[in-house]
Amino acid sequence: MRGTHIYILLLIIFTLAGCGNKDYDRMLSNADSLLFSSATTNDNIAQAQLLLDSLAEKESSLTRCQRAHFILLTVQCHNLNYISLASDTTIIQEALHYYDSHGDALKKSQAYYLSGCVNRDQTKIPAAIHQYEEALEMLDKANTQKEYRLLIKIHSQLAYAYGLMQMPDRDIDNLMKAGEYAKLCRDTLSLIYSISNMTSPYFFLNQEDSLIAVTQRSYNLFLKYGHEDKASGELFPIVYIYLKRGDAQSARIWLERIEKNKKIIDDNGNVSDRYVSYYAYKGKYYLLMSQLDSAEYYLRKMQKHTNNINNSQATYQGLFELYERIGTKDSIVKYARLWCEANDSSVINNASQELQHIRSMYDYKKYEEMANVKSMELSRLKVMIAIGIILLTTAISTLLYIYRQRKKVTREREQRLKQLYASAIEDYERLKHRSDKLVTDREAELENMRLIIESIKGKDNKFKQWDSESTMKYSSEVKRLHDYAFKGTAPDILWRDVIALAWNFIPSFMEQINNSQNTLSVDEQRLVLLLRLKFNLTEIQNLLAKSPQALTNMRAKVNKKLFNVANAPTLDANLMKL
């Protein structure tokens, strides 16, 4: 084993010495084969981890495609090493986002499968089921029948998820499918586990004969393929059923098979922590055989392990039945009470799990609805932007037309003024030759005419300036503020830029809301400015980090300060009047 690892390390060192994109692809492909296409062994996982550790040092040199593949393999390695994926949400979403628009259906399927595993470890079981189903759909689109090992993984995880959701029929159906794919790729261990895991849903359905059948089958298969330690551990459900039926002789046969396994029970009769329920079953067996001293001995050993609900129930039930047979009233009352408390705890635990499943389902639906709302808001925003661009283009075209028309009128007016000025000069020269009295009379008249001409000539017809407030709404700073509204709060530096812009374009408005008599807080000033700029309430809630109720209260408070009106709905209209 060690020699193999040294060979892998040397291979990596020489490979990386001249590593280019093709070398990275080759390493990723090798790791992929170890983690997805081959049987899952500790040696395969260790070799894949060595490759990924080497690539991690070169992560900045990876292309987007290579990084997405690297993320998939890293998360799968964590998954196979039983490392919680609860914190891997961000990186798996990066890979999922990439493969949604790139790559083949197989990679998409792997991404959805691992996204489901992340949701599984975050106890978001309905979301996990949805992702696993998406992974199956992607494989179906790939139209391939060779990815049996990935199909085994997906159906096994679906079975586990449906088991948690207490849906045994779907649990069994997915375990059967996992077993069928295990046969096709000759993965014997996966086939046995798919059979062994059916004991839980059959127990839930109270189908005892089916439970015994699958348990015996998995036991025989474990023995056949040399897994004796795993085989004996399979027998506890059978012992439980026969003891429940009162069939002590059949239970004894299977108990003796368990007792032969030294990894479960050593030579001193001590049982490993994983199989302490053996003591309860042995005690129950001796109760059926009316060997009360032996029954008490094993039940007392079991009493040392009442660290969970199942152990407590088995122990106190056995002791209650023991003392009921002996007839010790105080002990009967004591263990009846403890048994009832254990049952109550079990009910509470099951109710808590059911509540968790319901909450998980609610959270998933809620997030799905939020995603739909955000998608609709984004669509509406795109439409609004398109309409805004059309309106802006129309406005600019209209203004250019008006400007040209006014320029034309101005030229014609200047031409007429030039003609009037030339005519006045001629009259002035002609009058100068008249008599002194007439000249004196006319000079005042001429001076008045000259002043009129000069006034007309020097008159400056300026156009109205661009609508400042509209200009501000389409500024880059306000657009950035809209972008941040989808994420949450915006940085203070952007707020400073937007407020400075407002003082430049709408100074009168800013002077009124910053009047010392109003005493608005920083958040209240930002609220007023956002309303004036036509931000919607969802965007404002995100930018100010306020709940809907808190925002309503703030609007009412601002309306009172600025307009002496103690309600929220009229604030928007009042601000637009400023």
Short mmCIF file of C-alpha atoms in Angstrom, two decimals, residues 367-385 486 536 538-539:
data_model
loop_
_atom_site.label_atom_id
_atom_site.label_comp_id
_atom_site.label_asym_id
_atom_site.label_seq_id
_atom_site.Cartn_x
_atom_site.Cartn_y
_atom_site.Cartn_z
CA TYR A 367 -36.65 28.95 -0.66
CA GLU A 368 -38.15 27.71 -3.91
CA GLU A 369 -40.85 30.40 -3.72
CA MET A 370 -38.24 33.05 -2.88
CA ALA A 371 -36.21 31.96 -5.90
CA ASN A 372 -39.31 32.24 -8.11
CA VAL A 373 -40.08 35.69 -6.69
CA LYS A 374 -36.51 36.84 -7.31
CA SER A 375 -36.67 35.45 -10.84
CA MET A 376 -39.91 37.34 -11.48
CA GLU A 377 -38.44 40.51 -9.99
CA LEU A 378 -35.38 40.12 -12.21
CA SER A 379 -37.61 39.65 -15.27
CA ARG A 380 -39.61 42.73 -14.33
CA LEU A 381 -36.39 44.68 -13.79
CA LYS A 382 -35.14 43.66 -17.24
CA VAL A 383 -38.43 44.82 -18.77
CA MET A 384 -38.23 48.10 -16.84
CA ILE A 385 -34.64 48.63 -17.99
CA PHE A 486 -30.45 41.99 -4.74
CA ASN A 536 -39.22 49.16 -4.64
CA THR A 538 -38.07 44.73 -1.41
CA GLU A 539 -34.92 46.55 -2.53
#
